[in-house]
Short mmCIF file of C-alpha atoms and ligand atoms in Angstrom, two decimals:
data_model
loop_
_atom_site.label_atom_id
_atom_site.label_comp_id
_atom_site.label_asym_id
_atom_site.label_seq_id
_atom_site.Cartn_x
_atom_site.Cartn_y
_atom_site.Cartn_z
CA UNK A 1 56.51 140.54 251.10
CA UNK A 2 53.41 141.99 252.34
CA UNK A 3 50.19 139.78 252.13
CA UNK A 4 48.28 143.06 249.89
CA UNK A 5 50.46 142.47 247.41
CA UNK A 6 48.87 141.60 243.92
CA UNK A 7 49.69 138.75 241.51
CA UNK A 8 51.43 140.79 238.92
CA UNK A 9 50.78 139.70 235.19
CA UNK A 10 53.60 140.99 232.94
CA UNK A 11 51.98 140.96 229.12
CA UNK A 12 48.71 141.80 228.10
CA UNK A 13 48.72 139.35 224.96
CA UNK A 14 46.34 136.32 224.86
CA UNK A 15 48.52 134.70 227.43
CA UNK A 16 48.21 137.28 230.26
CA UNK A 17 44.31 138.20 229.23
CA UNK A 18 43.35 134.65 229.25
CA UNK A 19 45.13 134.23 232.18
CA UNK A 20 43.00 137.08 234.14
CA UNK A 21 39.90 135.89 232.83
CA UNK A 22 40.18 132.44 234.00
CA UNK A 23 40.90 133.81 237.02
CA UNK A 24 38.14 135.97 237.41
CA UNK A 25 35.76 133.40 236.20
CA UNK A 26 36.66 131.97 239.99
CA UNK A 27 37.58 135.05 241.75
CA UNK A 28 36.33 138.51 241.25
CA UNK A 29 38.65 140.02 243.78
CA UNK A 30 41.89 138.84 243.93
CA UNK A 31 44.04 142.01 243.44
CA UNK A 32 45.49 141.48 239.93
CA UNK A 33 48.19 144.04 238.58
CA UNK A 34 48.81 143.77 234.91
CA UNK A 35 51.75 145.47 233.19
CA UNK A 36 52.57 145.67 229.48
CA UNK A 37 54.96 147.63 227.65
CA UNK A 38 52.46 148.18 224.70
CA UNK A 39 48.78 150.15 224.86
CA UNK A 40 47.02 146.92 226.52
CA UNK A 41 44.45 146.53 223.79
CA UNK A 42 43.13 143.10 224.06
CA UNK A 43 43.35 141.58 220.03
CA UNK A 44 43.40 138.20 218.92
CA UNK A 45 46.89 138.23 217.42
CA UNK A 46 46.13 135.51 214.67
CA UNK A 47 43.63 138.14 213.05
CA UNK A 48 46.64 140.25 212.15
CA UNK A 49 47.28 138.03 209.07
CA UNK A 50 43.56 138.18 208.03
CA UNK A 51 42.82 141.79 207.91
CA UNK A 52 42.59 142.27 204.19
CA UNK A 53 41.05 139.20 203.69
CA UNK A 54 38.46 139.86 206.29
CA UNK A 55 37.99 143.62 204.90
CA UNK A 56 39.39 145.04 208.25
CA UNK A 57 41.75 147.87 209.51
CA UNK A 58 44.00 147.73 212.12
CA UNK A 59 41.95 149.28 214.71
CA UNK A 60 38.74 146.86 213.64
CA UNK A 61 40.86 143.73 214.68
CA UNK A 62 40.89 145.23 218.36
CA UNK A 63 38.21 143.71 220.68
CA UNK A 64 38.72 145.90 223.59
CA UNK A 65 40.85 149.00 224.90
CA UNK A 66 42.83 148.87 228.14
CA UNK A 67 40.21 151.02 230.02
CA UNK A 68 37.49 148.64 228.79
CA UNK A 69 39.81 145.51 230.03
CA UNK A 70 40.45 147.35 233.57
CA UNK A 71 36.46 147.55 233.74
CA UNK A 72 35.57 143.85 232.79
CA UNK A 73 38.48 142.34 234.43
CA UNK A 74 38.44 144.54 237.62
CA UNK A 75 42.08 144.88 237.61
CA UNK A 76 44.94 147.22 237.61
CA UNK A 77 46.49 147.63 234.48
CA UNK A 78 49.80 149.44 233.80
CA UNK A 79 50.38 150.44 229.91
CA UNK A 80 53.54 151.60 227.81
CA UNK A 81 55.41 150.32 231.09
CA UNK A 82 58.62 148.20 230.08
CA UNK A 83 59.32 145.75 233.22
CA UNK A 84 63.31 146.03 233.47
CA UNK A 85 63.97 143.23 236.01
CA UNK A 86 63.17 140.76 238.80
CA UNK A 87 64.42 140.49 242.05
CA UNK A 88 62.99 136.87 242.78
CA UNK A 89 64.36 136.83 246.52
CA UNK A 90 62.88 140.12 247.23
CA UNK A 91 59.39 139.12 245.34
CA UNK A 92 59.95 142.39 243.50
CA UNK A 93 59.76 143.49 240.36
CA UNK A 94 61.98 146.34 238.59
CA UNK A 95 60.79 149.19 236.35
CA UNK A 96 63.87 151.33 235.84
CA UNK A 97 64.42 152.53 239.42
CA UNK A 98 61.02 152.10 240.76
CA UNK A 99 60.67 148.55 242.68
CA UNK A 100 57.16 146.59 242.80
CA UNK A 101 56.12 143.88 245.12
CA UNK A 102 54.13 140.69 243.97
CA UNK A 103 52.65 138.13 246.01
CA UNK A 104 52.93 135.90 242.55
CA UNK A 105 54.63 136.99 239.44
CA UNK A 106 53.72 135.31 236.03
CA UNK A 107 55.63 136.23 233.03
CA UNK A 108 53.60 136.21 229.91
CA UNK A 109 55.88 138.68 227.98
CA UNK A 110 55.95 136.33 224.28
CA UNK A 111 58.71 136.24 222.26
CA UNK A 112 60.85 138.61 219.90
CA UNK A 113 61.01 138.80 216.29
CA UNK A 114 64.46 137.65 214.69
CA UNK A 115 65.96 140.81 213.01
CA UNK A 116 68.09 139.87 210.08
CA UNK A 117 71.31 142.20 209.94
CA UNK A 118 70.79 143.02 205.89
CA UNK A 119 73.45 145.41 204.48
CA UNK A 120 71.87 148.45 203.02
CA UNK A 121 70.38 152.01 203.70
CA UNK A 122 66.50 151.04 203.11
CA UNK A 123 65.77 149.66 206.83
CA UNK A 124 62.71 152.08 207.34
CA UNK A 125 61.20 150.03 204.68
CA UNK A 126 61.27 146.91 206.54
CA UNK A 127 58.39 145.77 208.93
CA UNK A 128 58.08 143.15 211.42
CA UNK A 129 54.45 142.40 212.39
CA UNK A 130 54.11 140.72 216.05
CA UNK A 131 51.62 143.04 217.82
CA UNK A 132 48.44 145.04 216.81
CA UNK A 133 50.69 148.08 217.15
CA UNK A 134 53.15 146.90 214.51
CA UNK A 135 50.12 146.14 212.26
CA UNK A 136 48.84 149.34 212.61
CA UNK A 137 52.43 150.92 211.69
CA UNK A 138 52.65 148.69 208.70
CA UNK A 139 48.88 149.44 207.53
CA UNK A 140 49.74 153.06 207.89
CA UNK A 141 52.71 152.75 205.68
CA UNK A 142 51.03 150.71 202.88
CA UNK A 143 48.66 153.31 202.46
CA UNK A 144 48.89 154.25 198.60
CA UNK A 145 51.32 151.45 197.75
CA UNK A 146 51.01 148.22 196.24
CA UNK A 147 54.51 145.90 196.12
CA UNK A 148 55.32 144.03 199.11
CA UNK A 149 58.45 141.72 199.62
CA UNK A 150 58.19 139.26 202.00
CA UNK A 151 61.67 138.02 203.56
CA UNK A 152 60.61 134.11 205.44
CA UNK A 153 58.34 131.65 204.15
CA UNK A 154 57.03 130.04 207.39
CA UNK A 155 53.60 130.05 208.61
CA UNK A 156 53.20 133.90 209.21
CA UNK A 157 55.13 134.77 205.61
CA UNK A 158 52.80 132.56 203.95
CA UNK A 159 49.73 134.14 205.49
CA UNK A 160 50.77 137.76 205.31
CA UNK A 161 51.32 136.43 201.26
CA UNK A 162 47.74 134.90 201.18
CA UNK A 163 46.15 138.23 202.61
CA UNK A 164 48.14 140.79 200.77
CA UNK A 165 46.74 139.11 197.65
CA UNK A 166 43.40 138.99 198.50
CA UNK A 167 44.11 143.05 199.02
CA UNK A 168 45.26 143.36 195.55
CA UNK A 169 48.75 143.86 196.79
CA UNK A 170 51.99 142.64 194.20
CA UNK A 171 53.49 140.24 196.55
CA UNK A 172 57.05 138.39 196.43
CA UNK A 173 58.12 135.83 198.95
CA UNK A 174 62.24 135.40 199.45
CA UNK A 175 63.43 132.32 201.51
CA UNK A 176 66.53 130.03 201.93
CA UNK A 177 64.34 126.82 201.94
CA UNK A 178 63.67 125.12 198.95
CA UNK A 179 59.57 125.12 199.81
CA UNK A 180 57.53 127.10 202.33
CA UNK A 181 57.08 126.10 206.73
CA UNK A 182 59.71 123.84 206.35
CA UNK A 183 59.80 122.81 209.86
CA UNK A 184 56.18 122.62 209.87
CA UNK A 185 55.00 120.65 206.84
CA UNK A 186 56.31 117.44 204.86
CA UNK A 187 57.14 118.67 201.55
CA UNK A 188 54.16 117.33 199.18
CA UNK A 189 52.09 119.33 201.77
CA UNK A 190 54.24 122.61 201.59
CA UNK A 191 54.62 122.04 197.84
CA UNK A 192 50.69 122.29 197.32
CA UNK A 193 50.53 125.42 199.33
CA UNK A 194 53.42 127.15 197.09
CA UNK A 195 51.61 125.86 193.86
CA UNK A 196 48.02 127.36 195.03
CA UNK A 197 49.84 130.83 196.29
CA UNK A 198 51.74 130.92 193.21
CA UNK A 199 48.40 130.84 191.11
CA UNK A 200 47.40 133.54 193.33
CA UNK A 201 49.94 135.67 192.05
CA UNK A 202 52.77 135.42 194.33
CA UNK A 203 56.34 135.42 193.40
CA UNK A 204 58.30 133.01 195.39
CA UNK A 205 62.21 133.31 195.19
CA UNK A 206 63.17 130.05 197.10
CA UNK A 207 66.74 128.86 198.26
CA UNK A 208 68.03 132.50 198.03
CA UNK A 209 68.23 135.49 200.78
CA UNK A 210 68.18 139.13 200.60
CA UNK A 211 71.74 140.25 200.27
CA UNK A 212 71.11 143.76 200.42
CA UNK A 213 68.28 146.43 201.03
CA UNK A 214 68.82 149.53 199.23
CA UNK A 215 66.86 152.78 198.60
CA UNK A 216 65.03 153.12 195.24
CA UNK A 217 63.14 156.26 195.03
CA UNK A 218 60.10 155.77 197.44
CA UNK A 219 60.60 152.21 197.57
CA UNK A 220 63.32 149.83 198.00
CA UNK A 221 65.46 147.38 196.01
CA UNK A 222 66.43 144.06 196.85
CA UNK A 223 69.21 142.22 195.95
CA UNK A 224 68.89 138.59 196.27
CA UNK A 225 71.87 136.27 196.68
CA UNK A 226 71.07 134.09 193.52
CA UNK A 227 71.65 137.46 191.30
CA UNK A 228 67.93 138.72 191.31
CA UNK A 229 66.99 142.25 191.61
CA UNK A 230 63.32 142.77 193.12
CA UNK A 231 61.89 146.28 193.67
CA UNK A 232 59.24 146.80 196.56
CA UNK A 233 57.21 149.54 198.33
CA UNK A 234 57.48 147.94 201.88
CA UNK A 235 59.05 144.71 202.96
CA UNK A 236 57.83 142.11 205.72
CA UNK A 237 60.46 140.54 207.70
CA UNK A 238 58.86 137.39 208.95
CA UNK A 239 61.82 134.92 209.93
CA UNK A 240 60.75 134.08 212.80
CA UNK A 241 60.46 134.35 216.69
CA UNK A 242 62.45 133.98 219.77
CA UNK A 243 60.90 133.36 223.15
CA UNK A 244 61.89 136.32 225.38
CA UNK A 245 64.23 135.06 227.93
CA UNK A 246 66.70 137.83 228.66
CA UNK A 247 65.45 139.13 231.67
CA UNK A 248 64.63 135.97 233.19
CA UNK A 249 68.02 134.81 232.63
CA UNK A 250 69.57 137.71 234.15
CA UNK A 251 67.50 137.01 237.31
CA UNK A 252 68.61 133.60 237.63
CA UNK A 253 65.79 131.99 236.58
CA UNK A 254 66.69 128.58 234.36
CA UNK A 255 66.16 129.20 230.67
CA UNK A 256 66.49 126.98 227.63
CA UNK A 257 64.70 127.70 224.28
CA UNK A 258 62.35 129.39 226.12
CA UNK A 259 62.05 130.17 230.04
CA UNK A 260 61.86 126.58 231.35
CA UNK A 261 58.71 125.98 233.65
CA UNK A 262 57.30 122.49 234.55
CA UNK A 263 53.77 121.32 233.82
CA UNK A 264 52.54 123.59 236.95
CA UNK A 265 54.12 126.60 235.16
CA UNK A 266 56.57 127.18 238.02
CA UNK A 267 59.90 128.64 237.01
CA UNK A 268 62.72 127.82 238.96
CA UNK A 269 62.03 130.77 241.26
CA UNK A 270 59.61 130.80 244.11
CA UNK A 271 56.29 132.14 243.14
CA UNK A 272 57.13 132.90 239.49
CA UNK A 273 55.33 131.32 236.80
CA UNK A 274 55.47 131.83 233.05
CA UNK A 275 53.22 130.60 229.87
CA UNK A 276 52.25 131.84 226.40
CA UNK A 277 55.28 132.13 223.83
CA UNK A 278 58.06 133.03 226.35
CA UNK A 279 57.60 129.88 228.12
CA UNK A 280 59.41 126.35 227.73
CA UNK A 281 56.62 124.30 229.15
CA UNK A 282 57.77 120.76 229.98
CA UNK A 283 60.34 120.70 227.29
CA UNK A 284 57.80 122.20 224.55
CA UNK A 285 58.08 125.47 222.80
CA UNK A 286 54.48 126.15 221.24
CA UNK A 287 54.09 129.52 220.03
CA UNK A 288 50.29 129.12 219.27
CA UNK A 289 47.11 129.83 221.00
CA UNK A 290 45.55 126.49 222.04
CA UNK A 291 48.97 125.44 224.63
CA UNK A 292 48.45 128.96 225.92
CA UNK A 293 44.74 128.62 226.79
CA UNK A 294 45.19 125.43 228.27
CA UNK A 295 48.34 127.02 230.42
CA UNK A 296 45.88 129.63 231.34
CA UNK A 297 42.83 127.22 232.68
CA UNK A 298 45.65 125.29 234.80
CA UNK A 299 47.82 128.49 236.38
CA UNK A 300 44.58 130.22 237.05
CA UNK A 301 43.79 127.19 239.43
CA UNK A 302 47.23 126.93 240.98
CA UNK A 303 47.04 130.83 241.46
CA UNK A 304 43.92 130.28 243.78
CA UNK A 305 45.14 127.80 245.70
CA UNK A 306 45.22 124.52 243.81
CA UNK A 307 48.48 123.50 242.81
CA UNK A 308 47.05 122.27 238.62
CA UNK A 309 49.42 120.70 236.12
CA UNK A 310 48.83 121.30 232.48
CA UNK A 311 47.87 118.54 230.14
CA UNK A 312 48.57 119.24 226.64
CA UNK A 313 46.00 117.38 224.35
CA UNK A 314 46.64 117.17 220.73
CA UNK A 315 47.64 120.59 218.98
CA UNK A 316 46.45 120.95 215.47
CA UNK A 317 47.48 123.98 213.34
CA UNK A 318 45.26 125.75 211.04
CA UNK A 319 47.06 127.49 208.28
CA UNK A 320 45.36 130.70 207.33
CA UNK A 321 46.07 130.54 203.49
CA UNK A 322 42.53 130.03 202.16
CA UNK A 323 43.89 129.70 198.79
CA UNK A 324 44.81 126.14 200.21
CA UNK A 325 43.54 125.43 203.38
CA UNK A 326 46.16 123.61 205.14
CA UNK A 327 45.88 121.87 209.08
CA UNK A 328 49.14 120.12 210.42
CA UNK A 329 49.91 118.37 213.79
CA UNK A 330 53.47 117.61 213.86
CA UNK A 331 54.83 114.57 215.16
CA UNK A 332 56.65 114.51 218.26
CA UNK A 333 60.28 115.57 217.66
CA UNK A 334 62.09 112.66 217.92
CA UNK A 335 59.64 110.44 216.87
CA UNK A 336 60.28 107.57 214.84
CA UNK A 337 58.32 106.40 212.14
CA UNK A 338 56.98 107.50 208.38
CA UNK A 339 55.20 110.23 206.29
CA UNK A 340 52.69 108.30 204.16
CA UNK A 341 51.52 110.81 201.63
CA UNK A 342 48.36 110.63 199.10
CA UNK A 343 48.16 113.35 196.81
CA UNK A 344 45.18 114.40 194.53
CA UNK A 345 46.62 117.92 192.83
CA UNK A 346 46.69 120.56 195.76
CA UNK A 347 44.87 117.91 198.09
CA UNK A 348 47.29 116.38 200.10
CA UNK A 349 46.60 114.22 202.82
CA UNK A 350 50.05 113.24 204.76
CA UNK A 351 49.96 110.52 207.48
CA UNK A 352 52.85 110.07 210.36
CA UNK A 353 52.78 106.78 211.70
CA UNK A 354 54.91 104.81 213.77
CA UNK A 355 55.84 101.19 213.13
CA UNK A 356 52.75 100.02 215.05
CA UNK A 357 50.45 102.17 212.63
CA UNK A 358 49.75 104.63 215.37
CA UNK A 359 49.25 107.99 213.80
CA UNK A 360 51.66 110.35 215.75
CA UNK A 361 50.97 113.63 213.10
CA UNK A 362 49.23 114.61 210.08
CA UNK A 363 49.21 117.56 207.71
CA UNK A 364 46.32 117.87 205.11
CA UNK A 365 45.57 120.63 202.43
CA UNK A 366 43.33 121.47 200.12
CA UNK A 367 39.80 119.24 200.36
CA UNK A 368 41.64 116.93 203.01
CA UNK A 369 42.06 119.66 205.07
CA UNK A 370 38.44 118.89 206.28
CA UNK A 371 39.50 115.85 208.03
CA UNK A 372 41.60 117.52 210.64
CA UNK A 373 39.17 117.19 213.48
CA UNK A 374 38.89 113.36 212.88
CA UNK A 375 42.57 112.85 212.65
CA UNK A 376 43.09 114.91 215.69
CA UNK A 377 41.09 112.77 217.56
CA UNK A 378 43.39 109.58 216.52
CA UNK A 379 46.74 111.34 217.50
CA UNK A 380 47.55 110.40 221.24
CA UNK A 381 47.53 113.85 223.14
CA UNK A 382 51.09 115.54 223.80
CA UNK A 383 50.63 114.43 227.64
CA UNK A 384 49.23 110.96 227.40
P1 FAD B 401 51.98 138.35 223.00
O1 FAD B 401 51.09 138.42 222.50
O2 FAD B 401 53.43 138.70 222.50
O3 FAD B 401 51.97 139.30 224.31
C1 FAD B 401 53.33 139.52 224.84
C2 FAD B 401 52.96 141.02 226.03
O4 FAD B 401 54.05 141.10 226.77
C3 FAD B 401 52.64 142.51 225.29
O5 FAD B 401 51.70 142.77 225.70
C4 FAD B 401 54.09 143.07 225.25
O6 FAD B 401 53.71 144.19 225.10
C5 FAD B 401 54.59 142.50 226.80
N1 FAD B 401 55.92 142.76 227.03
C6 FAD B 401 56.70 141.93 226.56
N2 FAD B 401 57.87 142.72 227.09
C7 FAD B 401 57.82 143.35 228.46
C8 FAD B 401 58.32 143.87 229.03
N3 FAD B 401 59.73 144.01 228.95
N4 FAD B 401 57.56 144.92 230.02
C9 FAD B 401 56.35 144.69 229.80
N5 FAD B 401 55.90 144.02 229.23
C10 FAD B 401 56.15 143.21 228.30
N6 FAD B 401 48.66 130.96 216.62
C11 FAD B 401 47.65 130.07 216.56
O7 FAD B 401 47.31 129.60 217.39
N7 FAD B 401 46.72 130.18 215.25
C12 FAD B 401 47.27 130.76 214.47
O8 FAD B 401 46.40 131.07 213.21
C13 FAD B 401 48.20 132.07 214.64
N8 FAD B 401 48.28 133.28 213.89
C14 FAD B 401 49.45 133.82 214.18
C15 FAD B 401 49.41 135.14 213.22
C16 FAD B 401 50.32 136.36 213.25
C17 FAD B 401 50.39 137.00 212.20
C18 FAD B 401 51.31 135.77 214.49
C19 FAD B 401 52.25 137.19 214.66
C20 FAD B 401 51.17 135.03 215.42
C21 FAD B 401 50.12 133.72 215.33
N9 FAD B 401 49.75 132.87 216.27
C22 FAD B 401 48.83 132.09 215.95
C23 FAD B 401 50.66 132.65 217.20
C24 FAD B 401 49.95 133.27 218.08
O9 FAD B 401 49.22 134.38 218.05
C25 FAD B 401 51.03 133.68 219.76
O10 FAD B 401 51.34 132.43 219.94
C26 FAD B 401 50.01 134.19 220.75
O11 FAD B 401 49.50 135.48 220.48
C27 FAD B 401 51.18 135.08 222.05
O12 FAD B 401 50.42 135.29 222.95
P2 FAD B 401 51.36 135.65 224.27
O13 FAD B 401 50.35 136.57 225.35
O14 FAD B 401 52.23 134.67 224.82
O15 FAD B 401 52.48 136.81 223.33
#
């Protein structure tokens, strides 16, 4: 490895660009090469599910072009370039036949959408939205249309349902669970979101799945397992994300649910790091913005010579369903305790306490969502 080899960051999502910005706060000159499979635009991904509510077209959600980022961050940036492998022993990245040397390599290449294998001939009507390019394609396809079916009732499915209703579209949500966001919210809070979205005009088809997607004129017919049939112009598939681990695993890096890293964001290979949606940090796979910001601050320091461990605080998540403001801070996975629920219509305050009364997590909806900051202060940090 030559001394001139750059720090290479793969991925220009929030993780990649946040890391580059953190490095530049301390060092304007260190050579940084960023590589991305997409067009390298800087944008805030959470905004993708607020386009109609905020009255913004896809391009208005972009914050800067790739060229502007090159200028702003004094970096080299290769767009529309897909990394195909890592040779960590040689400190090289593979891009097809090309080999590229790195001094330090940072994997910030995000998560893949899970795609369902559904019978039928209407797959060109199905959209998964996990980046700005996906969103542009979806908005273009939506022009002149009015009916959208959403497969999946997780955070992203619910946010798109609310946003599309705010844009005046007819929306149906189909999901196998008996309520929304089952892994994230306790049932009373989730049911409050269902009730509010139903009042907004969203049609829910829960405890069932889409079995077939058939072309139907210019649109699509959805056959559900419960015997119902729905008509839509477009379908959004929002059934989940999976950290991108394949290339890392093929290169011999340790992977589990994500690319395994310790609190210093070090993978099992020397000089290779990971953060963001692709990473499993000290056992945590948190596909949200707050964790990746904390990681980018710590990793910038390490890359500049001071090995630094990330310390996760509490990580509350706001669900962007304006018809029922919702905030949640899930309790640790194996935490022992109980949910205590107070409810006044759509206003739900669910507090998860251990036997000693310590608050370990919460979910608040409606008027109680305002309490999220005060509650978050009470919950012990993830890395206490
Ligand atoms: P990504 O943004 O996915 O970036 C991955 C990058 O890697 C891309 O540039 C891609 O082109 C590149 N790449 C991938 N593979 C390769 C390869 N082989 N070679 C080269 N480049 C490659 N979180 C919150 O905290 N709050 C919210 O309100 C919220 N809302 C959301 C709403 C939506 C609709 C979605 C989809 C997510 C939301 N999230 C939210 C999650 C949050 O946006 C993500 O956790 C975060 O943006 C992930 O950033 P990332 O940089 O790790 O990954």
